[in-house]
Amino acid sequence: NNMLLYHQNGSLYYVYNGEKYMLNIAIEIESAAASYDGQYIALFGEEGGERHFYVYDIEQGVLQNMTNVLGETIGYAGPALRFAVKEIPSWTETNAFYFLVTANDETRLYYGDIYGTLLPASPEEQYVYAYAVAKSGNWSVNAIVTKDGQYKLQLLDITTGIEMEINT
């Protein structure tokens, strides 16, 4: 899209349609991504010692904590933590988003939207530690660790739940 996000001197700025803006929010921002239409910014941030997933509505100037109701670890935590990459929120073309949540001894890919919906998108009994979601949001490629310690790369049809292992 036509938005550029960047950190400078501890603040998050964005350039939209040639104009520079600063996000004036009181959380420590870890990573961020703009929606395809440039109306929203999804970000991981820390507030009060807790990591959360937020969506900032640029037009309204409103920051919404999307994960305070989950009560779980946002992001990746598990046996392959040393391999985890810095997570950046993933948007779809319909203003839905994906991110990782660790709960119940598993790390799953979660689906969310700007209306407050939060649902698991990947199967149980896995640790997802890296992912890439299609622009449509219908499928993803996930790097996982199974409960028995096997590392796998899989193609997941998010709409049906069908998984296919990718042989590397």
Tab-separated table of C-alpha atoms in Angstrom:
chain	number	residue	atom	x	y	z
A	1	ASN	CA	0.000	0.000	0.000
A	2	ASN	CA	1.065	3.621	0.037
A	3	MET	CA	2.007	3.847	3.723
A	4	LEU	CA	5.462	3.722	5.253
A	5	LEU	CA	5.939	2.960	8.958
A	6	TYR	CA	9.175	3.563	10.829
A	7	HIS	CA	10.639	3.977	14.317
A	8	GLN	CA	12.706	7.047	15.125
A	9	ASN	CA	13.955	8.079	18.570
A	10	GLY	CA	11.554	5.687	20.312
A	11	SER	CA	8.441	6.911	18.462
A	12	LEU	CA	6.452	5.392	15.601
A	13	TYR	CA	5.899	7.533	12.524
A	14	TYR	CA	4.020	6.883	9.349
A	15	VAL	CA	4.093	8.552	5.982
A	16	TYR	CA	0.784	8.463	4.167
A	17	ASN	CA	0.150	10.131	0.805
A	18	GLY	CA	3.395	12.068	1.182
A	19	GLU	CA	2.590	13.476	4.659
A	20	LYS	CA	4.464	12.490	7.844
A	21	TYR	CA	2.538	11.721	11.039
A	22	MET	CA	3.577	10.610	14.520
A	23	LEU	CA	1.543	8.061	16.453
A	24	ASN	CA	1.122	9.681	19.815
A	25	ILE	CA	0.340	6.640	21.951
A	26	ALA	CA	1.574	5.720	25.415
A	27	ILE	CA	2.793	2.178	24.826
A	28	GLU	CA	6.177	0.754	23.962
A	29	ILE	CA	5.840	-0.382	20.348
A	30	GLU	CA	7.620	-3.552	19.290
A	31	SER	CA	6.454	-3.996	15.685
A	32	ALA	CA	3.719	-2.635	13.427
A	33	ALA	CA	2.068	-3.098	10.034
A	34	ALA	CA	-0.363	-0.968	8.035
A	35	SER	CA	-3.585	-2.366	6.599
A	36	TYR	CA	-3.811	-2.636	2.812
A	37	ASP	CA	-6.221	0.302	2.627
A	38	GLY	CA	-4.074	2.469	4.906
A	39	GLN	CA	-6.890	3.019	7.425
A	40	TYR	CA	-5.420	0.988	10.291
A	41	ILE	CA	-2.117	0.130	11.903
A	42	ALA	CA	-1.767	-3.158	13.783
A	43	LEU	CA	0.988	-3.287	16.357
A	44	PHE	CA	2.517	-5.288	19.144
A	45	GLY	CA	3.273	-3.247	22.190
A	46	GLU	CA	3.895	-3.409	25.885
A	47	GLU	CA	1.872	-1.571	28.475
A	48	GLY	CA	2.173	-2.084	32.216
A	49	GLY	CA	4.596	-4.963	31.717
A	50	GLU	CA	2.167	-6.933	29.509
A	51	ARG	CA	2.485	-7.528	25.771
A	52	HIS	CA	-0.676	-6.911	23.746
A	53	PHE	CA	-1.887	-6.640	20.177
A	54	TYR	CA	-3.427	-3.281	19.239
A	55	VAL	CA	-5.168	-1.740	16.254
A	56	TYR	CA	-4.927	1.999	15.685
A	57	ASP	CA	-7.686	3.615	13.613
A	58	ILE	CA	-5.925	6.443	11.777
A	59	GLU	CA	-9.058	8.397	10.855
A	60	GLN	CA	-10.582	8.226	14.348
A	61	GLY	CA	-7.270	8.492	16.208
A	62	VAL	CA	-8.316	5.574	18.433
A	63	LEU	CA	-6.049	2.814	19.762
A	64	GLN	CA	-7.876	-0.428	20.604
A	65	ASN	CA	-6.332	-3.213	22.681
A	66	MET	CA	-7.492	-6.332	20.850
A	67	THR	CA	-6.108	-8.893	23.277
A	68	ASN	CA	-6.732	-7.676	26.813
A	69	VAL	CA	-9.677	-10.096	27.096
A	70	LEU	CA	-7.600	-13.151	26.163
A	71	GLY	CA	-5.512	-13.290	29.337
A	72	GLU	CA	-2.855	-15.266	27.495
A	73	THR	CA	0.653	-14.682	26.179
A	74	ILE	CA	0.559	-12.767	22.940
A	75	GLY	CA	3.209	-13.884	20.490
A	76	TYR	CA	5.398	-16.940	20.552
A	77	ALA	CA	6.482	-18.917	23.593
A	78	GLY	CA	7.392	-22.579	23.476
A	79	PRO	CA	10.106	-25.169	22.887
A	80	ALA	CA	11.449	-23.540	19.716
A	81	LEU	CA	11.567	-20.014	21.113
A	82	ARG	CA	15.218	-19.692	20.142
A	83	PHE	CA	14.145	-20.004	16.481
A	84	ALA	CA	11.247	-17.573	16.640
A	85	VAL	CA	11.475	-14.513	14.465
A	86	LYS	CA	10.283	-11.066	15.498
A	87	GLU	CA	6.596	-11.170	14.801
A	88	ILE	CA	5.019	-8.514	12.612
A	89	PRO	CA	1.214	-8.379	12.401
A	90	SER	CA	-0.252	-9.747	9.184
A	91	TRP	CA	-3.188	-7.997	7.474
A	92	THR	CA	-5.622	-9.294	4.865
A	93	GLU	CA	-7.220	-7.231	2.125
A	94	THR	CA	-10.519	-7.240	4.091
A	95	ASN	CA	-8.998	-5.585	7.200
A	96	ALA	CA	-8.733	-8.825	9.137
A	97	PHE	CA	-5.418	-9.696	10.774
A	98	TYR	CA	-3.396	-12.630	12.080
A	99	PHE	CA	-0.992	-12.975	15.008
A	100	LEU	CA	0.269	-15.650	17.438
A	101	VAL	CA	-1.158	-16.537	20.864
A	102	THR	CA	0.361	-18.998	23.335
A	103	ALA	CA	-2.092	-20.776	25.634
A	104	ASN	CA	-2.734	-24.276	26.953
A	105	ASP	CA	0.779	-25.465	26.075
A	106	GLU	CA	0.478	-24.528	22.398
A	107	THR	CA	1.075	-21.526	20.156
A	108	ARG	CA	-1.590	-20.962	17.554
A	109	LEU	CA	-2.205	-18.570	14.721
A	110	TYR	CA	-5.181	-16.359	15.598
A	111	TYR	CA	-7.578	-14.526	13.308
A	112	GLY	CA	-9.042	-11.179	14.286
A	113	ASP	CA	-10.879	-8.271	12.765
A	114	ILE	CA	-11.451	-4.612	13.565
A	115	TYR	CA	-14.844	-5.438	15.116
A	116	GLY	CA	-13.293	-7.411	17.979
A	117	THR	CA	-13.518	-10.965	16.656
A	118	LEU	CA	-10.676	-13.229	17.854
A	119	LEU	CA	-10.579	-16.897	16.835
A	120	PRO	CA	-7.907	-19.599	16.575
A	121	ALA	CA	-6.993	-20.183	12.917
A	122	SER	CA	-4.453	-23.001	13.205
A	123	PRO	CA	-4.926	-26.522	14.620
A	124	GLU	CA	-4.367	-27.481	18.242
A	125	GLU	CA	-1.340	-29.424	19.502
A	126	GLN	CA	1.260	-27.307	17.683
A	127	TYR	CA	3.684	-24.497	18.317
A	128	VAL	CA	3.568	-22.083	15.375
A	129	TYR	CA	6.692	-19.946	15.504
A	130	ALA	CA	6.648	-18.234	12.102
A	131	TYR	CA	3.964	-17.732	9.472
A	132	ALA	CA	2.992	-15.944	6.272
A	133	VAL	CA	-0.687	-15.326	5.486
A	134	ALA	CA	-2.102	-14.808	1.985
A	135	LYS	CA	-3.497	-11.375	1.161
A	136	SER	CA	-6.959	-13.004	0.982
A	137	GLY	CA	-6.520	-14.547	4.439
A	138	ASN	CA	-7.612	-17.956	3.123
A	139	TRP	CA	-4.315	-19.804	3.588
A	140	SER	CA	-0.997	-19.556	5.379
A	141	VAL	CA	2.421	-21.145	5.402
A	142	ASN	CA	3.385	-22.003	8.981
A	143	ALA	CA	6.660	-23.095	10.555
A	144	ILE	CA	5.662	-25.359	13.439
A	145	VAL	CA	6.986	-27.627	16.140
A	146	THR	CA	4.763	-30.585	16.950
A	147	LYS	CA	4.180	-31.836	20.503
A	148	ASP	CA	6.686	-34.625	19.847
A	149	GLY	CA	9.397	-32.100	18.834
A	150	GLN	CA	9.305	-32.395	15.040
A	151	TYR	CA	9.935	-29.235	13.015
A	152	LYS	CA	7.687	-28.882	9.991
A	153	LEU	CA	6.688	-26.430	7.331
A	154	GLN	CA	3.018	-26.634	6.412
A	155	LEU	CA	0.496	-25.085	4.089
A	156	LEU	CA	-2.759	-24.460	5.960
A	157	ASP	CA	-6.075	-23.830	4.235
A	158	ILE	CA	-7.490	-21.594	6.964
A	159	THR	CA	-11.042	-21.794	5.631
A	160	THR	CA	-11.201	-25.625	5.808
A	161	GLY	CA	-8.492	-26.451	8.355
A	162	ILE	CA	-6.763	-28.800	5.898
A	163	GLU	CA	-3.000	-29.005	6.417
A	164	MET	CA	-0.420	-30.121	3.893
A	165	GLU	CA	3.207	-30.660	4.856
A	166	ILE	CA	5.753	-28.894	2.670
A	167	ASN	CA	8.823	-31.033	2.129
A	168	THR	CA	12.007	-29.008	2.126
